[in-house]
N, CA and C of each residue as an Amber inpcrd file, in Angstrom:
protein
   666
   0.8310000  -1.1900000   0.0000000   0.0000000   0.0000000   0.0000000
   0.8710000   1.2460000   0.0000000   0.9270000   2.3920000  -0.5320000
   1.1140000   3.2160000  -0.8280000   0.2110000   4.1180000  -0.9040000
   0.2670000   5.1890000  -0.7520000  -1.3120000   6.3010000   0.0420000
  -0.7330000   7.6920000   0.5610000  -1.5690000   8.8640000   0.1260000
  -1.2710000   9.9970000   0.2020000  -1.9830000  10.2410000   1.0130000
  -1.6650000  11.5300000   2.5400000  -2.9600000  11.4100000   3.2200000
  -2.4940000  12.9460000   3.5190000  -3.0990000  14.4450000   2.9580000
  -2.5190000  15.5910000   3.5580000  -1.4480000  15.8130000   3.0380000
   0.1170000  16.2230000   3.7100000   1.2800000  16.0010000   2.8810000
   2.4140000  15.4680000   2.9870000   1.5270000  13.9160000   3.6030000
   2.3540000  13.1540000   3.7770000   1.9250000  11.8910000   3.0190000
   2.9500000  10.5420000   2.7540000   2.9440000  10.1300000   2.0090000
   3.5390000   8.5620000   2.7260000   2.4100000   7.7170000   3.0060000
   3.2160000   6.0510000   3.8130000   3.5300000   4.9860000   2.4700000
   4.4070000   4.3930000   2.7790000   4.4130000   3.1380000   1.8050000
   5.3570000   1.9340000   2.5390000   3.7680000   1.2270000   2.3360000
   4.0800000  -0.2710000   3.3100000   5.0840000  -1.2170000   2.8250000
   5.3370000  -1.1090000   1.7730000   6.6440000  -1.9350000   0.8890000
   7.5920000  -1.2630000   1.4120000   7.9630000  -0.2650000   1.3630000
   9.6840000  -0.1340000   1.3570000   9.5170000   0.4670000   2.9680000
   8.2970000   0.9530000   3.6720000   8.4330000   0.8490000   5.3680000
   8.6950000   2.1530000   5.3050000   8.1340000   2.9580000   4.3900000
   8.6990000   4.9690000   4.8410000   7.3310000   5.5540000   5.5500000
   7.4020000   6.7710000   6.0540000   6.7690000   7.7530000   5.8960000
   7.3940000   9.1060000   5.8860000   6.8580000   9.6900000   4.5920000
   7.5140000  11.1930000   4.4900000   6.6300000  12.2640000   4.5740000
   6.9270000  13.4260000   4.9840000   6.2660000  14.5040000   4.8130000
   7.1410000  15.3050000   3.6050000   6.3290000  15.4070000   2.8930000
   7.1040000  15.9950000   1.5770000   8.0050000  15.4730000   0.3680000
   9.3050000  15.6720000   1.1180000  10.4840000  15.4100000   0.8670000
  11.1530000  14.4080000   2.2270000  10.6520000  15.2800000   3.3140000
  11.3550000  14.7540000   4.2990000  10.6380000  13.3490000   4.8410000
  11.9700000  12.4920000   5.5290000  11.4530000  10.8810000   6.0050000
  10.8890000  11.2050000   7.2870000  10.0340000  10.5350000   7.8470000
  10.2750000  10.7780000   9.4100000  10.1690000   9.4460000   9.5090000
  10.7930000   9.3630000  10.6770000  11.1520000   8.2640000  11.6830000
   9.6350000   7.6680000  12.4360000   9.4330000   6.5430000  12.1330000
   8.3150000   5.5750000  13.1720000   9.1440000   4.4750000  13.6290000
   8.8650000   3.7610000  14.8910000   9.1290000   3.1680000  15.1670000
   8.6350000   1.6520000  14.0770000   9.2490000   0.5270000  14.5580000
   8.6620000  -0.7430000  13.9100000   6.8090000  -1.2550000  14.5570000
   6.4010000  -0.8130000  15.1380000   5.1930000  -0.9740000  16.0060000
   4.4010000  -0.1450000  15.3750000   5.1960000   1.3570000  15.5530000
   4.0500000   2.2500000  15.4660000   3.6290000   2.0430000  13.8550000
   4.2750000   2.4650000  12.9470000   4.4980000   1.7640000  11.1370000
   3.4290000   1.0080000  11.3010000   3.4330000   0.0920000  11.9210000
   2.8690000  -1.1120000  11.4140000   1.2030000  -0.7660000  12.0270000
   1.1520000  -0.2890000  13.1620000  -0.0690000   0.1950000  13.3330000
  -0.7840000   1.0740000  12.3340000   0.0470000   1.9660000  11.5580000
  -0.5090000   3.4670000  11.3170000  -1.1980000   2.4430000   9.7460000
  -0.1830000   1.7990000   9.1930000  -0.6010000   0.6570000   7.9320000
  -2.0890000  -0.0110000   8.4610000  -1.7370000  -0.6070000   9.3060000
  -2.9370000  -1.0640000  10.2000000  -4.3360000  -0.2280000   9.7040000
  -4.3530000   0.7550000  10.4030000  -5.5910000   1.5720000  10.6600000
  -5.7220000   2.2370000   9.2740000  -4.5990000   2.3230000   8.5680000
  -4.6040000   3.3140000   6.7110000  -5.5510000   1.9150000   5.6250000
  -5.1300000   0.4150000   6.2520000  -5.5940000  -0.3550000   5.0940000
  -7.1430000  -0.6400000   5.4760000  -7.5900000  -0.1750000   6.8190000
  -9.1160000  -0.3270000   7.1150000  -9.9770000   1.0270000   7.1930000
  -9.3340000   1.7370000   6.9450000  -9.8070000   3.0940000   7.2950000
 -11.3060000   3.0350000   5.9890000 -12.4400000   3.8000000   6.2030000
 -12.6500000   4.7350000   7.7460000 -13.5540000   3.8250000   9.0340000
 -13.3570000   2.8380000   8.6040000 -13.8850000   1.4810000   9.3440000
 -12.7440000   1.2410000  11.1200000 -13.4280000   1.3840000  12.1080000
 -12.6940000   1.0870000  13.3380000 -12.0300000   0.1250000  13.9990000
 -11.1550000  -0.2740000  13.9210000 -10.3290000  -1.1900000  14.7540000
 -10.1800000  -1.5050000  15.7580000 -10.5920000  -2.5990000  16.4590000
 -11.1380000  -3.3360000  18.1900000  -9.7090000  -3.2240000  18.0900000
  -9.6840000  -2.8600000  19.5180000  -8.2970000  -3.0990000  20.3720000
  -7.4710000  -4.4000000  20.2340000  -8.8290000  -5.3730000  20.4450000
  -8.3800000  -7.1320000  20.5710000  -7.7120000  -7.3450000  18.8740000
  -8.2330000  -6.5500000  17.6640000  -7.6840000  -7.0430000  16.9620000
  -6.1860000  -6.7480000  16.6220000  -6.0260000  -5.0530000  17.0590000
  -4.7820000  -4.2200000  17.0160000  -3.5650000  -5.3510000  17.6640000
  -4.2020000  -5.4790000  19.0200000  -3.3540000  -6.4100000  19.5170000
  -2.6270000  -7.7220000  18.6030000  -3.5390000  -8.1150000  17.7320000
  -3.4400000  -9.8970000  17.3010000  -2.7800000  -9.2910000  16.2830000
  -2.8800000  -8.1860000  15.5240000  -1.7930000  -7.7760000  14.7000000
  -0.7280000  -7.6990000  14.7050000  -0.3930000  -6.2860000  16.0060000
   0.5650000  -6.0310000  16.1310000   2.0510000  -6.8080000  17.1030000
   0.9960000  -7.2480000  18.1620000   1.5040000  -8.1570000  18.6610000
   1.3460000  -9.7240000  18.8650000   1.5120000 -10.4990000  17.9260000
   1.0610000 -11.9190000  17.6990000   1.4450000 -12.7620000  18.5300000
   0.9520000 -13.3730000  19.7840000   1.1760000 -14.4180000  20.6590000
   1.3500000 -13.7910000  21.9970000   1.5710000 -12.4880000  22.0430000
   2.2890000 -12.0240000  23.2810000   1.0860000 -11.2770000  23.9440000
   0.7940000 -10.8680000  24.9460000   0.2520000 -10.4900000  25.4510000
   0.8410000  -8.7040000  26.4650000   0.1320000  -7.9590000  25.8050000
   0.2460000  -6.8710000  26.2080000  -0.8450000  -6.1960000  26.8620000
  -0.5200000  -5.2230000  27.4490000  -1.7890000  -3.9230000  28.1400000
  -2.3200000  -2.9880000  27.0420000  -2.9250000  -2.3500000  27.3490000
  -3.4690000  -1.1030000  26.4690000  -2.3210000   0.0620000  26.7690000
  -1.8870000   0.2430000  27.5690000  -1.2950000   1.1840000  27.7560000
  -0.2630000   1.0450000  26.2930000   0.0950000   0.0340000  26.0980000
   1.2050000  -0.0850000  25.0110000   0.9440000   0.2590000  24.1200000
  -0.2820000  -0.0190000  23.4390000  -1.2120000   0.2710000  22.2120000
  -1.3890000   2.1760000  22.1510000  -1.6280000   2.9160000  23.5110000
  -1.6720000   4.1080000  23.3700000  -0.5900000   5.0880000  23.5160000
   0.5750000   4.3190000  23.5090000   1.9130000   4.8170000  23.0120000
   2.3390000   5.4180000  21.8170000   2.1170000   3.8610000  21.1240000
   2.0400000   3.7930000  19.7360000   1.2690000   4.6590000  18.9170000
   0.0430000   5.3020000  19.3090000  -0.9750000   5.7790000  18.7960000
  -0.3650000   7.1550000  19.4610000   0.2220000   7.4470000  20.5260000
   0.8080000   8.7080000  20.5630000   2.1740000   9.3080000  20.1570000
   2.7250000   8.2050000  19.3810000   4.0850000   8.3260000  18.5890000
   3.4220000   9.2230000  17.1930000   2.4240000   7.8160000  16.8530000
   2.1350000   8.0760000  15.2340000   1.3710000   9.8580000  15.2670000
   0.6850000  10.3630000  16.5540000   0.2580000  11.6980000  16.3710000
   1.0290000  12.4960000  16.5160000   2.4850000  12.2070000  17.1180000
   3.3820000  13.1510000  17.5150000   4.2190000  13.4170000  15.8080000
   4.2480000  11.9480000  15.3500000   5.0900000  12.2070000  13.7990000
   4.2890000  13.3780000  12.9300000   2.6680000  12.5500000  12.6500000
   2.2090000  13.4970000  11.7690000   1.3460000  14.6170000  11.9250000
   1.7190000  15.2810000  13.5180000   0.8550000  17.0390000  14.0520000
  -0.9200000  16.3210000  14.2360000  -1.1080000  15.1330000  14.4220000
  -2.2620000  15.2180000  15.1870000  -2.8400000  15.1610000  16.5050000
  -3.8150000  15.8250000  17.1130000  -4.2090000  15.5010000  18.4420000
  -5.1900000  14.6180000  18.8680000  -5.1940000  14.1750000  19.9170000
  -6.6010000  13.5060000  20.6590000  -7.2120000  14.6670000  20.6490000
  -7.0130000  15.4370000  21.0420000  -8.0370000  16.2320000  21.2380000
  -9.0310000  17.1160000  19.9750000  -8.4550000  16.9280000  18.9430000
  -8.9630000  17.8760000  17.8390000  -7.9800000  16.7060000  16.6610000
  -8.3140000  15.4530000  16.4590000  -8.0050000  14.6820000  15.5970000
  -8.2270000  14.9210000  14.1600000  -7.1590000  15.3480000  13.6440000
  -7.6640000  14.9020000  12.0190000  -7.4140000  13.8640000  10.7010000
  -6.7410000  13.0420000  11.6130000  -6.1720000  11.4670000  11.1000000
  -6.6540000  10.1680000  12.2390000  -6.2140000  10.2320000  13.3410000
  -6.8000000   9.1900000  14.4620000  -7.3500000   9.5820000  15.1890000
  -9.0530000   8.9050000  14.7860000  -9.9330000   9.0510000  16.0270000
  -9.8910000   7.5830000  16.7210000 -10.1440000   8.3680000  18.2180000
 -10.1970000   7.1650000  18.8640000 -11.9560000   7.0750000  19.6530000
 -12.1380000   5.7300000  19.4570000 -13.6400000   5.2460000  19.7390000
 -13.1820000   4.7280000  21.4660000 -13.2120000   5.2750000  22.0700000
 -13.4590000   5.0570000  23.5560000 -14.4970000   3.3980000  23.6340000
 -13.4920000   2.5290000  24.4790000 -13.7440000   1.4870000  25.1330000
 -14.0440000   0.5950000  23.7940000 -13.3100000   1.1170000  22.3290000
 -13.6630000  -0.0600000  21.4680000 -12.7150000  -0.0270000  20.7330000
 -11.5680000   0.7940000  19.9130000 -10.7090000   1.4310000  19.4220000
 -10.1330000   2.0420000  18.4980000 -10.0590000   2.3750000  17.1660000
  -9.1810000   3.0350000  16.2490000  -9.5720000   3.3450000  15.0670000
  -9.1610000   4.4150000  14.6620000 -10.0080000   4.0820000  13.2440000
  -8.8760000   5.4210000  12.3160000  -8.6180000   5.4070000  11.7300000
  -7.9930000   6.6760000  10.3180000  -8.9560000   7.2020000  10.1150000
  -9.4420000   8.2290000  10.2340000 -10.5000000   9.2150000   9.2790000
 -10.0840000  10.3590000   8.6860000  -8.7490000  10.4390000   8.3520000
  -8.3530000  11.3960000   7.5390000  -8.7520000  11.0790000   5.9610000
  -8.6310000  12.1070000   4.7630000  -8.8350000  11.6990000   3.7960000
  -7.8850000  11.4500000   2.9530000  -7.4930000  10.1250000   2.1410000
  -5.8780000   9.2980000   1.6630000  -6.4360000   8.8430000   0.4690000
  -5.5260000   9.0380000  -0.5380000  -5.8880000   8.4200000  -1.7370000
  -4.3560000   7.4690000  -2.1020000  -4.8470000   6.7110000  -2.8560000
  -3.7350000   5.7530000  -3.3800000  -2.8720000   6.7100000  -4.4620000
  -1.6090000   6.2450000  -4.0100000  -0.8520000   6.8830000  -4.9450000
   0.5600000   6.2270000  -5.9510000  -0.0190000   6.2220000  -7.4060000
   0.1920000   5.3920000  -8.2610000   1.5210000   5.4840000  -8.8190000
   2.4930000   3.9730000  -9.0190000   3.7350000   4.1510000  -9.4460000
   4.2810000   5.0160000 -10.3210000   5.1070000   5.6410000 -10.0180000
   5.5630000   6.3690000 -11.1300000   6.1970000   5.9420000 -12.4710000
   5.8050000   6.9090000 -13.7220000   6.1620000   6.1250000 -14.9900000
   8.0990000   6.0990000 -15.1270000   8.4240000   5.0320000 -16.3290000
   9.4890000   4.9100000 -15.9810000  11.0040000   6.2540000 -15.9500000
  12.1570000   6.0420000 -15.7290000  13.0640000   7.0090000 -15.6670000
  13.0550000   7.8820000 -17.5060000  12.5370000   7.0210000 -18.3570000
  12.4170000   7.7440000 -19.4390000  11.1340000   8.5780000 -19.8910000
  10.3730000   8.2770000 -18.9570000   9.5730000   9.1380000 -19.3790000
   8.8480000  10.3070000 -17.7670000   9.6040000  10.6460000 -17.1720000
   9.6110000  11.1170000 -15.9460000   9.1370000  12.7650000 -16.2860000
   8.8820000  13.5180000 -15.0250000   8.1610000  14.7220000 -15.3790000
   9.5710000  15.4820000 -14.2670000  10.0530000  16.2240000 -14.8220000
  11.1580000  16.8230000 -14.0390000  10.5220000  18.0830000 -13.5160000
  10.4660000  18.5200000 -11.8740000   9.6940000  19.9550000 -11.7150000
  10.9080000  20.5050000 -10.6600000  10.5890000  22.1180000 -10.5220000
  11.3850000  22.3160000  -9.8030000  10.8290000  23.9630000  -9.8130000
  11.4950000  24.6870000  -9.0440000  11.0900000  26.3670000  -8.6250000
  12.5600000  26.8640000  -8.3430000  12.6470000  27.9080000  -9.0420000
  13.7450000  29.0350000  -8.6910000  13.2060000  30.3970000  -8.0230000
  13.8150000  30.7530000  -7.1070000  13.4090000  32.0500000  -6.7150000
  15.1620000  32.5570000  -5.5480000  14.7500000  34.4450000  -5.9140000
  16.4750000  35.1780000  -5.3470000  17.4020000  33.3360000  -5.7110000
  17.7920000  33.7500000  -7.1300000  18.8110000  32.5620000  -6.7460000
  18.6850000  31.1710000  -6.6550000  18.1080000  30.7920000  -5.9930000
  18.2420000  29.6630000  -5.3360000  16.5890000  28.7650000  -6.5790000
  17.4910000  27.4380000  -6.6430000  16.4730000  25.9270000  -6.8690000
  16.1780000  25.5850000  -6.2430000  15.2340000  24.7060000  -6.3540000
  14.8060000  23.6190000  -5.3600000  13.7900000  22.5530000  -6.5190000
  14.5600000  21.2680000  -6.5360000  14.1330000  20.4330000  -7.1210000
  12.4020000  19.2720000  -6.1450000  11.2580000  19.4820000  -7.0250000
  10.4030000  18.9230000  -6.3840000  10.1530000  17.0750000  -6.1880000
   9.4600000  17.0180000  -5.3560000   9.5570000  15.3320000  -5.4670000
   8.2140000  14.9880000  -5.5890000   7.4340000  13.3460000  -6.2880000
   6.5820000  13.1280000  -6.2200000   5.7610000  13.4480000  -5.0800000
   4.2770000  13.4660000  -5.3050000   3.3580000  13.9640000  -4.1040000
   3.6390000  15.3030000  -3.8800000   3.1610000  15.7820000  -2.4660000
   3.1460000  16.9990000  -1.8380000   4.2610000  17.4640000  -1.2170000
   4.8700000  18.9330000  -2.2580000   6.0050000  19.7270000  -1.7270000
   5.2610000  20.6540000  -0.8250000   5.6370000  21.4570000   0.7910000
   5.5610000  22.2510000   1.1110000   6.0840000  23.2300000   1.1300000
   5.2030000  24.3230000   1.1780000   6.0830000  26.0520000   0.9040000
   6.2910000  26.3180000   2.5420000   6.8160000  27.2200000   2.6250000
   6.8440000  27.6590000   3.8370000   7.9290000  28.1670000   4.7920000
   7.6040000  28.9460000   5.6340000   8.7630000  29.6040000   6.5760000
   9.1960000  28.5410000   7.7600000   8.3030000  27.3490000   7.2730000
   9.2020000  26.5950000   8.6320000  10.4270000  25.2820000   7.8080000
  11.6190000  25.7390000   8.6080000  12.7550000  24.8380000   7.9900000
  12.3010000  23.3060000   7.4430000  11.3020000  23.0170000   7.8620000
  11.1450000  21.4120000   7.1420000  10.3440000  21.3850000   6.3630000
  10.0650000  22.7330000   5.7580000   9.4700000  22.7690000   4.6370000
   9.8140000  22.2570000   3.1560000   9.2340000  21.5630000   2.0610000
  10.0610000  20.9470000   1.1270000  10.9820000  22.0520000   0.2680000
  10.0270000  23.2180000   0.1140000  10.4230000  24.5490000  -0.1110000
  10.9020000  25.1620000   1.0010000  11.9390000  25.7830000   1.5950000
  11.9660000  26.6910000   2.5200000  12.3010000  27.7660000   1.9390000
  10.9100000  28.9680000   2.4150000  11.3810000  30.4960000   1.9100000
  11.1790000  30.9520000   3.0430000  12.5480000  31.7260000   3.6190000
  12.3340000  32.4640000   4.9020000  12.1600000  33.8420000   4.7300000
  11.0560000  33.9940000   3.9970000  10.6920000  35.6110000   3.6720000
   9.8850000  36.7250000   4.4230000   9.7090000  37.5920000   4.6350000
   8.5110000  38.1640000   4.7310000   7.1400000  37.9510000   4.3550000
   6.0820000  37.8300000   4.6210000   4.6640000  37.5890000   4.4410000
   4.6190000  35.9820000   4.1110000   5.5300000  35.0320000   4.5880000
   5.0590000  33.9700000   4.1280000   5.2520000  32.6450000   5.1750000
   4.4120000  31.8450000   5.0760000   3.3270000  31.5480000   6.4220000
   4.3680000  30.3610000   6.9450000   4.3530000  29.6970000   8.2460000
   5.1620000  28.8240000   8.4500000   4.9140000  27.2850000   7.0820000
   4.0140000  27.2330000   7.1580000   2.8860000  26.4540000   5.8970000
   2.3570000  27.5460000   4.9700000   2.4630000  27.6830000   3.9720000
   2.5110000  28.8150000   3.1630000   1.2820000  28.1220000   2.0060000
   1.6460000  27.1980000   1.5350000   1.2640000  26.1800000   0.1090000
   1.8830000  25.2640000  -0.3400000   1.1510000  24.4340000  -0.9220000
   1.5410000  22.8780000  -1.5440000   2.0190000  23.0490000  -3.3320000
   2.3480000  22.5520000  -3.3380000   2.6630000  21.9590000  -4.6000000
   2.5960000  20.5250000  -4.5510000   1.7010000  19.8280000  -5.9850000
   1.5520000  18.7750000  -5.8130000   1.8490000  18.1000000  -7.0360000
   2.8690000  17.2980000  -6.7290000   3.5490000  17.1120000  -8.6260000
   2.4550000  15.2390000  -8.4660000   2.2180000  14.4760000  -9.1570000
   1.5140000  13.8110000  -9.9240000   2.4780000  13.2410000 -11.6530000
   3.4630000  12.2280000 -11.6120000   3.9380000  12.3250000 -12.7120000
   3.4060000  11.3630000 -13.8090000   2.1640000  10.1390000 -12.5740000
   1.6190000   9.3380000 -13.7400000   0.2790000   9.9920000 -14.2650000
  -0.0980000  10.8480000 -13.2730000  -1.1220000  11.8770000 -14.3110000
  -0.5180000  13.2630000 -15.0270000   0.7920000  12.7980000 -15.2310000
   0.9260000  13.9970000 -16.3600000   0.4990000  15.5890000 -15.4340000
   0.2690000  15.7590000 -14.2660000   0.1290000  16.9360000 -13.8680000
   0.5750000  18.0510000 -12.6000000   0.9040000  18.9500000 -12.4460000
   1.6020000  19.4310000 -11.3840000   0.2490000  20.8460000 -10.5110000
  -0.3270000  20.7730000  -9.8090000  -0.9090000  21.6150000  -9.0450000
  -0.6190000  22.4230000  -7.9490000  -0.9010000  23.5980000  -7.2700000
  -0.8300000  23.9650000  -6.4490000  -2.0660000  24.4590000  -5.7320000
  -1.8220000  24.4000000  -4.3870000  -2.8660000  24.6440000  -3.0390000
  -2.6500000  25.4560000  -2.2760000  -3.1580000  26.4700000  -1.8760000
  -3.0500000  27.3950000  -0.6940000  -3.3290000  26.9980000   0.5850000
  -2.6220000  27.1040000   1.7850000  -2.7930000  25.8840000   2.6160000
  -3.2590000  27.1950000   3.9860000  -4.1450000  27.6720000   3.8880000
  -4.5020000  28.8690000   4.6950000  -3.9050000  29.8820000   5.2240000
  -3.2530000  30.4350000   4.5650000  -2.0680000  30.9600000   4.6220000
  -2.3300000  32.3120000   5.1280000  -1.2850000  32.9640000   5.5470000
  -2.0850000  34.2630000   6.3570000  -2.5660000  35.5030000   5.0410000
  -1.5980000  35.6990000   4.2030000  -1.6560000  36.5900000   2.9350000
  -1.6820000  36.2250000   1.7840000  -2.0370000  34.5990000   1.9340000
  -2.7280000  34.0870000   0.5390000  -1.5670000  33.5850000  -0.3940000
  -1.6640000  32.9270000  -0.9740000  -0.8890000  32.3420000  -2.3940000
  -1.4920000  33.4090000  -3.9130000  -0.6520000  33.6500000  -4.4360000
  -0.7270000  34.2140000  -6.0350000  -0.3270000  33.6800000  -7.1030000
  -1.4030000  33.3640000  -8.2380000  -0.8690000  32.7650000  -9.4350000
  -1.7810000  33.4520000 -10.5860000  -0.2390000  33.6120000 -11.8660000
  -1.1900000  34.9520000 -12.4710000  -1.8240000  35.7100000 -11.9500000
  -1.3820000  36.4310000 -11.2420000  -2.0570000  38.1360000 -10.2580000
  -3.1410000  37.6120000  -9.7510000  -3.2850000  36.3130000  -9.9230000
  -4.9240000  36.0990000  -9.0170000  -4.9090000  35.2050000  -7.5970000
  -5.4180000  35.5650000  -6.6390000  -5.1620000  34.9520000  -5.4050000
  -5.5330000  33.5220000  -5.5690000  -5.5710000  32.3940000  -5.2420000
  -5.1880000  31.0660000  -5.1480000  -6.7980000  30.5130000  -4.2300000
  -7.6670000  30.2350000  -4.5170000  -8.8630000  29.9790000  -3.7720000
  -8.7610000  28.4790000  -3.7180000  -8.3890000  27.5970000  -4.6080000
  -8.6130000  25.8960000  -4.9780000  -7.4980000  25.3320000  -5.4610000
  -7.1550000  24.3750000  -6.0310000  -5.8210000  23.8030000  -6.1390000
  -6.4270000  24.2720000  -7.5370000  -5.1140000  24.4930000  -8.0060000
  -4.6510000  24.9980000  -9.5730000  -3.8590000  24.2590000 -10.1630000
  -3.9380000  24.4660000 -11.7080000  -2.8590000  23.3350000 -12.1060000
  -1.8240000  24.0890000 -12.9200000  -0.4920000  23.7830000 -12.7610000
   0.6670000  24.5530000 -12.7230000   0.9790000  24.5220000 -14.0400000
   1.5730000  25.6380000 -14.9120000   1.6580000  25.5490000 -16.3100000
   3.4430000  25.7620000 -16.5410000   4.5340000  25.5650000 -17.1830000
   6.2870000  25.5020000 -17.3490000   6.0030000  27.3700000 -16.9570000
   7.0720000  27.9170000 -16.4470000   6.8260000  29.4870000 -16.2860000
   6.2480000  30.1400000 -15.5910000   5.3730000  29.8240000 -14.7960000
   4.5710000  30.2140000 -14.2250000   5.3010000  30.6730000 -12.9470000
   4.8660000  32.2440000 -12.4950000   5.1110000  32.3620000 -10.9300000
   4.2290000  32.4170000 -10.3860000   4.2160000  32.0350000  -9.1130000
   3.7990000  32.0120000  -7.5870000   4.4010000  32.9180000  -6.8160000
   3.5170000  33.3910000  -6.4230000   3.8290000  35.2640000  -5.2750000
   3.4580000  34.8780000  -3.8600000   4.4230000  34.4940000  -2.9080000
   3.7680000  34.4960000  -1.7340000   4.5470000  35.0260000  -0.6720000
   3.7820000  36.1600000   0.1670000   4.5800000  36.9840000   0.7220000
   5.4920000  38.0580000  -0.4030000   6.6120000  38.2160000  -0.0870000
   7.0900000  38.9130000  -1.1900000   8.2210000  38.5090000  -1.9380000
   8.0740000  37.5670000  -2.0730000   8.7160000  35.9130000  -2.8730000
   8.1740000  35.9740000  -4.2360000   8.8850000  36.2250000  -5.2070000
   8.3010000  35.1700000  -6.7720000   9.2550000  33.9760000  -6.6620000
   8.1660000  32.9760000  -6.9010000   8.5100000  31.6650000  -7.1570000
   8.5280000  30.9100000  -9.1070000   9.5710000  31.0940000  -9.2560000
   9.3230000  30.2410000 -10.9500000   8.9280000  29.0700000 -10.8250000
   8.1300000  28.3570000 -11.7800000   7.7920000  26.7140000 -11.7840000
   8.5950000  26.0870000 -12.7290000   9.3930000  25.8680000 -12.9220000
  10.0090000  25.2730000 -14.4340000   9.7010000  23.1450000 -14.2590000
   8.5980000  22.9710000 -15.3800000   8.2620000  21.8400000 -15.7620000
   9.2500000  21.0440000 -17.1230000   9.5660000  19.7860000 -16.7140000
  10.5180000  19.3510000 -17.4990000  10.1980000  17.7570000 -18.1080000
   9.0360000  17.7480000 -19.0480000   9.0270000  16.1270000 -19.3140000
  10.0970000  15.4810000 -20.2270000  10.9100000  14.6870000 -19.8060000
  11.6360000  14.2730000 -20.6200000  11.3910000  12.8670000 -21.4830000
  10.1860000  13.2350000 -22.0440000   9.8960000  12.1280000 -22.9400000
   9.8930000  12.6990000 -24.0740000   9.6930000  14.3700000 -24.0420000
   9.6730000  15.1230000 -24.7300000  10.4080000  16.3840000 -25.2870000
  11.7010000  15.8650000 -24.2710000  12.7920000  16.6960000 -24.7900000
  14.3920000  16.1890000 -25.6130000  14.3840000  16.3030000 -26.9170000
  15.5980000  15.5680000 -27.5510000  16.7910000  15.7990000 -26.1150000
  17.7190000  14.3980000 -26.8120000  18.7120000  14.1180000 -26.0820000
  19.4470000  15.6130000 -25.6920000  19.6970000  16.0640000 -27.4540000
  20.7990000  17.4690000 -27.3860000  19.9970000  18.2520000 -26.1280000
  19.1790000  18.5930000 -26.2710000  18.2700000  19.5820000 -25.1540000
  18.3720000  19.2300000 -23.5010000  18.8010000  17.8440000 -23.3360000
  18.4600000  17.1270000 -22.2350000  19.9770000  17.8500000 -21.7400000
  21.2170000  17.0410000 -22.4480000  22.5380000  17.2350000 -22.1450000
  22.6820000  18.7580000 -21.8960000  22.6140000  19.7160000 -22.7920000
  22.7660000  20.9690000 -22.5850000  22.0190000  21.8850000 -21.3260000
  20.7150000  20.8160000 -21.0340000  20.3830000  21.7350000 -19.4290000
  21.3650000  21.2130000 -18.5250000  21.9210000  19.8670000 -18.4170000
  22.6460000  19.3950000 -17.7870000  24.2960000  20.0640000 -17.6140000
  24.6110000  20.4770000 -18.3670000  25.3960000  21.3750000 -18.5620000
  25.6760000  22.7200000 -17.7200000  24.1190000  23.0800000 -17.3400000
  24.2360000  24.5530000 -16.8940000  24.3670000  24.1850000 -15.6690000
């Protein structure tokens, strides 16, 4: 399973979870829980079964189980108290109710969608799924600018649908594309800037299924 949920991104084969770009760290328990509750979701999970999952033959407390469940909220910014990925069903147990879509292999190295943003200077090459903008350092983008939000906006590259979008992620002074403020996810065109805070952001889109070799080598070059 592989599954986008927000802007983060689990995959039960190779055992990651990233936000963005970045990996974060789960334990072997907690992983296996968060898979757990992502492959039944939005359907709830008895304690007794969490258990027979996670721990097969052994016998544990609950307390152990709500460890785990307070690792996995500490990785991805959710609370008990104001949940927007794990709710918990009191005296029965678990359930994902965030909203996750499957997210489909990417096509091969020859026919790949190359994206990336320049702004003052500086690149930043994007990665499948959801890049974050933003003034906070673990952002996939980090712009430490004026007017622009710790979470600023998404970018959402897509390379087996051929498409690259962006999202305004409530930002205090809004996202800009083509002089127009950013209300819904948009879909990103080669050239295009993004104004946020007092940042221009370039989009430069790169399919290389569709760019001769000579063209390929010579960006490589620069």
């Amino acid at each position: 399973m592989k599954a986008r949920f927000a802007q983060f991104i689990v995959d039960s084969e190779t055992r990651q979870l990233f936000e963005g770009a970045r990996e974060i760290h789960l334990s072997p328990k907690a992983f296996d829980l968060l898979c757990t509750l992502m492959a039944s979701r939005p359907n709830v999970v008895e304690k007794a079964d969490l258990h027979a999952r996670i721990w097969p033959d052994t016998y544990v407390v609950d307390a152990n189980l709500n460890i785990l469940i307070g690792e996995i909220r500490r990785a991805i910014g959710d609370s008990a108290q104001d949940p927007k990925f794990i709710r918990t069903v009191h005296g029965v147990g678990y359930a994902f109710s965030g909203a996750a879509v499957p997210v489909q292999p990417s096509r091969p190295a020859s026919d790949t969608l190359v994206c990336w943003v320049a702004w003052s200077g500086k690149t930043c090459q994007l990665s499948e799924g959801d890049n974050v903008i933003g003034r906070d350092p673990r952002s996939s983008v980090w712009v430490d600018a004026p007017g622009v939000s710790r979470r600023h906006a998404v970018i959402r590259v897509d390379s087996g649908g051929r498409r690259v979008t962006l999202e305004d992620l409530e930002s205090t002074n809004g996202t800009f594309l083509r002089r127009a403020r950013v209300h819904a996810e948009t879909a990103l065109t080669d050239g295009d800037v993004i104004k946020i805070g007092a940042s221009d952001l370039t989009v430069r889109l790169w399919a290389t299924d569709k760019v001769p070799e000579t063209r390929r080598i010579r960006r490589r070059g620069k």
